[in-house]
Amino acid sequence: MRKITTLHPSDIVVQAEGNIVSDMDGEKVMLSVQKGKYYNLGEVGGDIWNALSKPATVAEITSTIERAYEVKADICQQDVISFLQHLLDEELITLLDA
Amino acid sequence: MTNTAQRLSYKAFGLQINSEFPLPELPTCDDPGILGAISVTREELSSKWQEIPKLSSHIGVSSDHEVMFQVPEIAIFSIRDGHSIVVSPFAAADEDCIRLYILGSCMGVLLMQRNILPLHGSAIVVNNKAYALLGQSGAGKSTLASYLMDQGYYMISDDVIPIMLTEGVPLAIPGYPQQKLWEQSLQHLGLQSSEYRPLFKRETKFAVPVHNQFHNEPLPLAGVFELEVKSEGSVAIGPIQGLEKFNTLFNHTYQKLMIDRMGIREWHFSTLARFVNRLPMYRLSRPADGFSAPRQTSLLLEAIYEGVDQ
């Protein structure tokens, strides 16, 4: 069984390897080669994905998105965490030790 | 073997094929195709085959854009850089069979080396646009295509449909004017199988020339129908949506196992992403028993002209 983790703002995350991403009419689509599964990250999700190319804290990702889309901090944090949680559950990102 | 081998120029898959092997099912041509020219030559390959890194006992891939495969008792084939196919036949190999591999497996690999997406299926012309009929072996691609031709529609390709992207629009490129049919479907369509030449002795498919109803210019690919057999129920149609479209097109890419072996999965995925969103795709299912082509045809035409409820 895989450990179920709940993300916190101070957690450091990064893209997992072995996924291919491409652009589909402005939305980011992804193929997990190992699982043979396809994902549509959408437009905002694509920006979050780009921000994950190097290890970053959840808080850093949130403020990147906040600036790009001019959204309220508390709502943004909620949405970003829930999106990152999905990515983590699908093993598309890795949680690094602080 | 002589060193004065005669080469003839043929046209298929958008290519001018300059071949030392006679390819009588292809029309001859004097001009380079829209995708350029390639050569098919005869050369001894056994030592090269020994050296190339193997992915399996029958397939070898080298880093410099060469794929080789060996078919026992038939030949060793080498496909290089998207512009040459070299064949090294074994003694007493069946010529018809060698040709089948040149026009099938070798072409599939060669097209991918040229960044052309080869889909596995038949393509027909409706309203001056191409529609692909995809599906597993035995799903009824050729039978439906043949029935549509009986109704007066033209075929653009059978078996391998090369897809080329121009400004994000997928174009279906003509194959060659021949149709492969299973014996069972020939009987349904009222033709005598003895009138046609078997593709080769161990195959039960038959080749039917279709010169009169062959469309020999590229056309925009305007829709995809995935044919499916269900054990029961009636002929039915439904849309294929969202990310499932990637699955369908991956599953029906000709020689799909070669995609990872050639290390071109990223190219394949990004190629699909460039047009899949705008391409209407449908699943057309039929029961295993009975002759469903007439009903499939009316559902297919309805989808093309009126769309399908989501």
Short mmCIF file of C-alpha atoms in Angstrom, two decimals:
data_model
loop_
_atom_site.label_atom_id
_atom_site.label_comp_id
_atom_site.label_asym_id
_atom_site.label_seq_id
_atom_site.Cartn_x
_atom_site.Cartn_y
_atom_site.Cartn_z
CA MET A 1 0.00 0.00 0.00
CA ARG A 2 1.15 3.46 -0.87
CA LYS A 3 1.28 5.93 1.95
CA ILE A 4 -1.50 8.53 1.80
CA THR A 5 -0.02 11.96 2.37
CA THR A 6 -1.78 15.26 2.91
CA LEU A 7 0.11 18.21 1.52
CA HIS A 8 1.09 21.22 3.62
CA PRO A 9 2.29 24.64 2.38
CA SER A 10 5.85 23.89 3.50
CA ASP A 11 6.11 20.58 1.62
CA ILE A 12 8.57 20.46 -1.26
CA VAL A 13 7.30 18.88 -4.48
CA VAL A 14 8.68 18.29 -7.98
CA GLN A 15 7.56 16.69 -11.25
CA ALA A 16 7.94 12.92 -11.27
CA GLU A 17 9.88 11.49 -14.22
CA GLY A 18 8.49 9.40 -17.06
CA ASN A 19 5.66 11.64 -18.20
CA ILE A 20 5.27 13.25 -21.57
CA VAL A 21 3.49 16.59 -21.77
CA SER A 22 2.13 18.33 -24.79
CA ASP A 23 -0.04 21.27 -25.69
CA MET A 24 -3.59 20.67 -26.94
CA ASP A 25 -5.21 23.92 -28.07
CA GLY A 26 -3.83 25.80 -25.03
CA GLU A 27 -4.44 23.03 -22.52
CA LYS A 28 -1.66 20.88 -21.16
CA VAL A 29 -2.16 17.16 -21.77
CA MET A 30 0.02 14.50 -20.26
CA LEU A 31 0.77 10.84 -20.83
CA SER A 32 2.11 8.66 -18.06
CA VAL A 33 4.12 6.22 -20.15
CA GLN A 34 4.39 3.66 -17.37
CA LYS A 35 0.68 3.58 -16.59
CA GLY A 36 -0.47 4.21 -20.16
CA LYS A 37 -2.82 6.83 -18.74
CA TYR A 38 -3.70 10.23 -20.18
CA TYR A 39 -4.41 13.42 -18.21
CA ASN A 40 -5.69 16.84 -19.13
CA LEU A 41 -4.17 19.37 -16.75
CA GLY A 42 -6.01 22.28 -18.36
CA GLU A 43 -4.62 25.77 -18.74
CA VAL A 44 -4.01 26.70 -15.08
CA GLY A 45 -2.90 23.14 -14.36
CA GLY A 46 -0.35 23.55 -17.14
CA ASP A 47 1.10 26.59 -15.39
CA ILE A 48 1.22 24.72 -12.10
CA TRP A 49 2.99 21.87 -13.89
CA ASN A 50 5.57 24.26 -15.33
CA ALA A 51 6.18 25.68 -11.85
CA LEU A 52 6.94 22.11 -10.71
CA SER A 53 9.89 21.63 -13.07
CA LYS A 54 12.26 22.36 -10.18
CA PRO A 55 11.65 21.44 -6.53
CA ALA A 56 9.45 24.10 -4.90
CA THR A 57 7.34 24.43 -1.78
CA VAL A 58 3.57 24.27 -2.09
CA ALA A 59 3.52 27.87 -0.81
CA GLU A 60 5.85 29.00 -3.61
CA ILE A 61 3.68 27.32 -6.25
CA THR A 62 0.61 28.99 -4.75
CA SER A 63 2.10 32.47 -4.91
CA THR A 64 3.25 31.94 -8.52
CA ILE A 65 -0.33 31.12 -9.51
CA GLU A 66 -1.72 33.93 -7.34
CA ARG A 67 0.42 36.47 -9.20
CA ALA A 68 -0.32 35.03 -12.64
CA TYR A 69 -4.09 34.92 -12.24
CA GLU A 70 -4.68 37.70 -9.68
CA VAL A 71 -6.81 35.54 -7.40
CA LYS A 72 -7.38 35.78 -3.65
CA ALA A 73 -4.66 34.07 -1.61
CA ASP A 74 -6.88 31.81 0.50
CA ILE A 75 -8.95 30.53 -2.45
CA CYS A 76 -5.83 30.06 -4.53
CA GLN A 77 -4.09 28.05 -1.85
CA GLN A 78 -7.08 25.75 -1.48
CA ASP A 79 -7.34 25.11 -5.21
CA VAL A 80 -3.61 24.66 -5.74
CA ILE A 81 -3.30 22.24 -2.81
CA SER A 82 -6.23 20.18 -4.02
CA PHE A 83 -4.75 20.05 -7.56
CA LEU A 84 -1.30 19.09 -6.24
CA GLN A 85 -2.93 16.45 -4.07
CA HIS A 86 -4.44 14.89 -7.24
CA LEU A 87 -1.05 14.93 -8.93
CA LEU A 88 0.51 13.30 -5.88
CA ASP A 89 -2.20 10.62 -5.69
CA GLU A 90 -1.59 9.83 -9.37
CA GLU A 91 2.18 9.73 -8.67
CA LEU A 92 2.77 12.48 -11.22
CA ILE A 93 4.73 14.52 -8.65
CA THR A 94 7.11 13.49 -5.92
CA LEU A 95 7.21 14.75 -2.34
CA LEU A 96 10.78 15.55 -1.32
CA ASP A 97 12.17 15.46 2.19
CA ALA A 98 12.59 18.93 3.58
CA MET B 1 22.28 -11.79 -58.16
CA THR B 2 23.30 -9.21 -60.73
CA ASN B 3 24.54 -5.67 -60.26
CA THR B 4 22.35 -4.37 -63.06
CA ALA B 5 19.09 -4.68 -61.17
CA GLN B 6 16.24 -2.90 -62.91
CA ARG B 7 14.36 -0.38 -60.87
CA LEU B 8 10.81 0.66 -61.56
CA SER B 9 9.13 3.71 -60.05
CA TYR B 10 5.81 3.26 -58.32
CA LYS B 11 3.44 5.55 -56.46
CA ALA B 12 1.96 4.79 -53.04
CA PHE B 13 1.61 6.48 -49.61
CA GLY B 14 2.56 9.85 -51.10
CA LEU B 15 5.95 8.46 -52.10
CA GLN B 16 7.69 7.64 -55.32
CA ILE B 17 9.01 4.14 -54.66
CA ASN B 18 12.02 3.19 -56.78
CA SER B 19 12.10 -0.55 -56.37
CA GLU B 20 14.25 -3.44 -57.54
CA PHE B 21 11.39 -5.69 -56.49
CA PRO B 22 8.41 -5.67 -58.85
CA LEU B 23 5.36 -4.25 -57.04
CA PRO B 24 2.61 -5.03 -59.56
CA GLU B 25 -0.26 -3.82 -57.36
CA LEU B 26 1.09 -0.26 -57.42
CA PRO B 27 0.61 2.24 -60.25
CA THR B 28 3.87 3.37 -61.83
CA CYS B 29 4.83 7.06 -61.77
CA ASP B 30 7.52 9.43 -62.98
CA ASP B 31 7.24 12.20 -60.39
CA PRO B 32 8.35 12.38 -56.79
CA GLY B 33 5.38 12.00 -54.47
CA ILE B 34 4.27 14.76 -52.09
CA LEU B 35 6.45 13.05 -49.47
CA GLY B 36 9.40 12.57 -51.84
CA ALA B 37 11.12 9.43 -53.11
CA ILE B 38 12.43 6.27 -51.47
CA SER B 39 14.32 3.21 -52.69
CA VAL B 40 13.72 -0.49 -52.23
CA THR B 41 16.83 -2.51 -52.97
CA ARG B 42 18.22 -6.01 -52.60
CA GLU B 43 21.37 -6.45 -50.55
CA GLU B 44 22.95 -9.14 -48.39
CA LEU B 45 22.19 -8.22 -44.75
CA SER B 46 23.15 -11.26 -42.68
CA SER B 47 26.34 -9.80 -41.18
CA LYS B 48 24.65 -6.46 -40.50
CA TRP B 49 21.83 -8.33 -38.79
CA GLN B 50 24.38 -10.05 -36.51
CA GLU B 51 25.80 -6.69 -35.43
CA ILE B 52 22.72 -4.55 -34.84
CA PRO B 53 21.53 -4.27 -31.19
CA LYS B 54 18.43 -6.48 -30.80
CA LEU B 55 15.19 -5.56 -29.05
CA SER B 56 13.88 -9.08 -29.52
CA SER B 57 14.93 -12.12 -31.51
CA HIS B 58 13.34 -10.62 -34.62
CA ILE B 59 13.79 -6.86 -34.27
CA GLY B 60 16.92 -4.71 -34.16
CA VAL B 61 17.21 -0.94 -33.81
CA SER B 62 20.39 1.08 -34.16
CA SER B 63 20.85 4.61 -32.92
CA ASP B 64 21.36 6.04 -36.37
CA HIS B 65 17.75 5.72 -37.50
CA GLU B 66 17.82 2.16 -38.72
CA VAL B 67 15.27 -0.52 -37.89
CA MET B 68 15.87 -4.11 -38.95
CA PHE B 69 13.66 -7.13 -38.67
CA GLN B 70 13.94 -10.73 -39.61
CA VAL B 71 11.09 -12.92 -40.82
CA PRO B 72 12.15 -16.59 -40.74
CA GLU B 73 12.24 -18.23 -44.20
CA ILE B 74 11.27 -14.94 -45.85
CA ALA B 75 13.86 -12.17 -45.51
CA ILE B 76 15.82 -9.73 -43.39
CA PHE B 77 14.60 -6.16 -43.85
CA SER B 78 16.32 -2.88 -43.04
CA ILE B 79 14.52 0.47 -43.01
CA ARG B 80 16.84 3.47 -42.87
CA ASP B 81 16.32 7.19 -42.29
CA GLY B 82 12.85 7.20 -43.79
CA HIS B 83 14.24 6.87 -47.30
CA SER B 84 15.40 3.35 -47.99
CA ILE B 85 14.21 -0.20 -47.54
CA VAL B 86 16.79 -2.93 -48.04
CA VAL B 87 15.70 -6.53 -48.43
CA SER B 88 17.81 -9.63 -48.07
CA PRO B 89 15.59 -12.57 -49.07
CA PHE B 90 16.27 -16.08 -47.77
CA ALA B 91 16.62 -18.85 -50.35
CA ALA B 92 13.33 -19.90 -51.93
CA ALA B 93 11.38 -17.17 -50.11
CA ASP B 94 7.90 -16.46 -51.44
CA GLU B 95 7.96 -13.26 -53.54
CA ASP B 96 4.33 -12.37 -52.76
CA CYS B 97 5.11 -12.62 -49.09
CA ILE B 98 8.21 -10.41 -49.32
CA ARG B 99 6.09 -7.81 -51.08
CA LEU B 100 3.47 -7.94 -48.35
CA TYR B 101 6.15 -7.06 -45.78
CA ILE B 102 7.62 -4.29 -47.95
CA LEU B 103 4.21 -2.64 -48.40
CA GLY B 104 3.11 -3.33 -44.82
CA SER B 105 5.56 -3.49 -41.91
CA CYS B 106 8.43 -1.76 -43.72
CA MET B 107 6.22 1.11 -44.89
CA GLY B 108 4.79 1.58 -41.39
CA VAL B 109 8.27 2.01 -39.92
CA LEU B 110 9.49 4.15 -42.82
CA LEU B 111 6.54 6.54 -42.50
CA MET B 112 7.19 6.97 -38.76
CA GLN B 113 10.87 7.65 -39.50
CA ARG B 114 9.58 10.49 -41.70
CA ASN B 115 7.30 11.79 -38.89
CA ILE B 116 4.18 10.65 -40.74
CA LEU B 117 1.56 9.00 -38.55
CA PRO B 118 0.42 5.66 -40.03
CA LEU B 119 -3.07 4.66 -38.90
CA HIS B 120 -4.23 1.07 -39.28
CA GLY B 121 -7.51 0.92 -41.14
CA SER B 122 -9.36 1.89 -44.27
CA ALA B 123 -10.15 5.42 -45.35
CA ILE B 124 -13.08 6.38 -47.52
CA VAL B 125 -14.16 9.63 -49.14
CA VAL B 126 -17.44 11.34 -48.30
CA ASN B 127 -18.14 14.83 -49.57
CA ASN B 128 -14.51 15.28 -50.64
CA LYS B 129 -13.20 14.58 -47.12
CA ALA B 130 -11.48 11.48 -45.76
CA TYR B 131 -12.96 9.35 -42.98
CA ALA B 132 -10.94 6.61 -41.31
CA LEU B 133 -12.44 3.25 -40.35
CA LEU B 134 -10.26 1.84 -37.59
CA GLY B 135 -10.58 -1.34 -35.54
CA GLN B 136 -9.00 -4.61 -34.49
CA SER B 137 -8.47 -7.40 -37.02
CA GLY B 138 -11.86 -8.81 -37.88
CA ALA B 139 -13.76 -5.70 -36.73
CA GLY B 140 -15.03 -5.24 -40.28
CA LYS B 141 -13.00 -2.31 -41.63
CA SER B 142 -12.47 -3.70 -45.11
CA THR B 143 -15.97 -5.14 -45.33
CA LEU B 144 -17.57 -1.80 -44.49
CA ALA B 145 -15.21 0.06 -46.84
CA SER B 146 -16.07 -2.39 -49.59
CA TYR B 147 -19.79 -1.98 -49.00
CA LEU B 148 -19.40 1.81 -49.10
CA MET B 149 -17.61 1.44 -52.43
CA ASP B 150 -20.54 -0.61 -53.71
CA GLN B 151 -22.66 2.42 -52.84
CA GLY B 152 -20.41 4.57 -55.02
CA TYR B 153 -17.99 6.03 -52.45
CA TYR B 154 -14.25 6.17 -53.18
CA MET B 155 -11.45 4.63 -51.15
CA ILE B 156 -8.32 6.59 -50.28
CA SER B 157 -6.43 3.82 -48.52
CA ASP B 158 -6.79 0.31 -47.14
CA ASP B 159 -4.75 -1.11 -44.27
CA VAL B 160 -2.26 1.76 -43.81
CA ILE B 161 -3.48 5.38 -43.80
CA PRO B 162 -0.57 7.85 -43.67
CA ILE B 163 -1.59 11.03 -41.82
CA MET B 164 0.41 14.19 -42.40
CA LEU B 165 -0.18 17.45 -40.51
CA THR B 166 -0.24 20.74 -42.37
CA GLU B 167 -0.92 23.76 -40.16
CA GLY B 168 -2.61 21.59 -37.57
CA VAL B 169 -4.94 19.97 -40.12
CA PRO B 170 -4.54 16.20 -40.54
CA LEU B 171 -4.35 15.09 -44.16
CA ALA B 172 -5.02 11.49 -45.21
CA ILE B 173 -2.58 10.42 -47.91
CA PRO B 174 -3.63 7.82 -50.53
CA GLY B 175 -2.29 4.27 -50.14
CA TYR B 176 -2.61 2.26 -53.31
CA PRO B 177 -5.59 1.03 -55.34
CA GLN B 178 -6.12 -2.35 -53.79
CA GLN B 179 -8.29 -3.69 -51.06
CA LYS B 180 -7.61 -6.58 -48.76
CA LEU B 181 -10.64 -8.58 -47.75
CA TRP B 182 -11.17 -11.62 -45.65
CA GLU B 183 -12.67 -14.55 -47.49
CA GLN B 184 -15.80 -14.49 -45.37
CA SER B 185 -16.58 -10.91 -46.32
CA LEU B 186 -15.96 -11.61 -50.00
CA GLN B 187 -18.71 -14.20 -49.90
CA HIS B 188 -21.10 -11.69 -48.33
CA LEU B 189 -20.36 -9.23 -51.06
CA GLY B 190 -21.14 -11.72 -53.79
CA LEU B 191 -17.70 -12.05 -55.31
CA GLN B 192 -16.03 -15.37 -56.01
CA SER B 193 -12.82 -15.59 -54.03
CA SER B 194 -11.23 -17.73 -56.75
CA GLU B 195 -11.28 -14.66 -59.02
CA TYR B 196 -8.71 -12.90 -56.85
CA ARG B 197 -5.10 -13.52 -56.10
CA PRO B 198 -4.33 -14.61 -52.54
CA LEU B 199 -1.99 -12.14 -50.82
CA PHE B 200 0.25 -15.03 -50.03
CA LYS B 201 -0.22 -18.69 -49.42
CA ARG B 202 -0.63 -18.68 -45.66
CA GLU B 203 -3.02 -15.73 -45.56
CA THR B 204 -6.72 -16.05 -46.09
CA LYS B 205 -7.03 -12.45 -47.15
CA PHE B 206 -7.60 -11.68 -50.81
CA ALA B 207 -6.53 -8.68 -52.80
CA VAL B 208 -9.11 -6.84 -54.88
CA PRO B 209 -7.98 -4.11 -57.26
CA VAL B 210 -10.08 -0.95 -56.97
CA HIS B 211 -8.71 1.29 -59.73
CA ASN B 212 -12.11 2.71 -60.64
CA GLN B 213 -12.93 3.98 -57.19
CA PHE B 214 -9.57 5.07 -55.86
CA HIS B 215 -9.04 8.66 -54.81
CA ASN B 216 -5.39 9.43 -55.49
CA GLU B 217 -4.97 12.88 -53.92
CA PRO B 218 -4.58 13.72 -50.19
CA LEU B 219 -7.73 14.89 -48.41
CA PRO B 220 -8.38 16.42 -44.97
CA LEU B 221 -9.17 13.75 -42.41
CA ALA B 222 -12.57 14.89 -41.12
CA GLY B 223 -13.57 12.03 -38.84
CA VAL B 224 -12.67 8.66 -37.35
CA PHE B 225 -14.92 5.65 -36.81
CA GLU B 226 -13.66 2.93 -34.49
CA LEU B 227 -15.38 -0.32 -35.42
CA GLU B 228 -16.12 -2.72 -32.64
CA VAL B 229 -17.78 -6.15 -32.42
CA LYS B 230 -20.12 -6.88 -29.53
CA SER B 231 -21.44 -10.33 -28.73
CA GLU B 232 -25.01 -9.09 -28.75
CA GLY B 233 -27.17 -6.04 -29.36
CA SER B 234 -27.81 -4.06 -32.50
CA VAL B 235 -25.64 -1.79 -34.59
CA ALA B 236 -25.03 1.37 -32.55
CA ILE B 237 -22.95 4.54 -32.63
CA GLY B 238 -21.63 6.87 -29.92
CA PRO B 239 -19.04 9.62 -29.65
CA ILE B 240 -15.47 9.07 -28.45
CA GLN B 241 -14.60 12.08 -26.32
CA GLY B 242 -11.81 13.79 -24.47
CA LEU B 243 -8.68 11.88 -23.59
CA GLU B 244 -10.15 8.60 -24.80
CA LYS B 245 -9.40 9.84 -28.32
CA PHE B 246 -5.67 9.51 -27.58
CA ASN B 247 -6.18 5.90 -26.58
CA THR B 248 -8.12 5.08 -29.72
CA LEU B 249 -5.59 6.64 -32.05
CA PHE B 250 -2.66 5.07 -30.20
CA ASN B 251 -4.31 1.64 -30.33
CA HIS B 252 -4.88 1.93 -34.05
CA THR B 253 -1.51 3.28 -35.04
CA TYR B 254 0.03 0.88 -37.53
CA GLN B 255 2.90 -1.07 -35.90
CA LYS B 256 2.14 0.64 -32.57
CA LEU B 257 4.61 -1.58 -30.71
CA MET B 258 7.37 0.03 -32.75
CA ILE B 259 6.60 3.46 -31.25
CA ASP B 260 8.36 2.74 -27.96
CA ARG B 261 10.96 0.54 -29.61
CA MET B 262 11.91 3.41 -31.91
CA GLY B 263 11.84 5.84 -28.98
CA ILE B 264 9.30 8.13 -30.64
CA ARG B 265 6.50 8.09 -28.06
CA GLU B 266 6.88 11.79 -27.38
CA TRP B 267 6.61 12.66 -31.07
CA HIS B 268 3.56 10.38 -31.38
CA PHE B 269 1.77 11.93 -28.40
CA SER B 270 2.48 15.52 -29.40
CA THR B 271 1.41 14.80 -32.98
CA LEU B 272 -1.95 13.52 -31.75
CA ALA B 273 -2.32 16.50 -29.39
CA ARG B 274 -2.06 18.85 -32.35
CA PHE B 275 -5.31 17.70 -33.96
CA VAL B 276 -7.21 15.24 -31.76
CA ASN B 277 -9.31 17.92 -30.08
CA ARG B 278 -10.84 19.09 -33.34
CA LEU B 279 -11.35 15.66 -34.92
CA PRO B 280 -14.82 14.12 -34.48
CA MET B 281 -14.46 10.47 -33.42
CA TYR B 282 -17.13 7.81 -33.06
CA ARG B 283 -17.40 4.23 -31.93
CA LEU B 284 -19.52 2.13 -34.27
CA SER B 285 -20.42 -1.26 -32.82
CA ARG B 286 -22.06 -4.23 -34.47
CA PRO B 287 -23.13 -7.71 -33.35
CA ALA B 288 -20.77 -10.60 -34.14
CA ASP B 289 -23.31 -12.38 -36.33
CA GLY B 290 -24.94 -11.25 -39.52
CA PHE B 291 -24.04 -8.74 -42.20
CA SER B 292 -24.21 -5.27 -40.60
CA ALA B 293 -22.65 -3.11 -43.32
CA PRO B 294 -25.90 -1.52 -44.58
CA ARG B 295 -26.98 -0.40 -41.09
CA GLN B 296 -23.42 0.70 -40.20
CA THR B 297 -23.38 2.75 -43.39
CA SER B 298 -26.56 4.65 -42.53
CA LEU B 299 -25.33 5.43 -38.99
CA LEU B 300 -21.94 6.50 -40.34
CA LEU B 301 -23.46 8.83 -42.95
CA GLU B 302 -25.87 10.25 -40.39
CA ALA B 303 -22.93 11.02 -38.06
CA ILE B 304 -21.01 12.69 -40.89
CA TYR B 305 -23.92 14.84 -42.03
CA GLU B 306 -25.75 15.51 -38.76
CA GLY B 307 -23.40 14.59 -35.91
CA VAL B 308 -24.24 12.29 -33.01
CA ASP B 309 -25.96 13.24 -29.77
CA GLN B 310 -23.45 13.53 -26.96
#
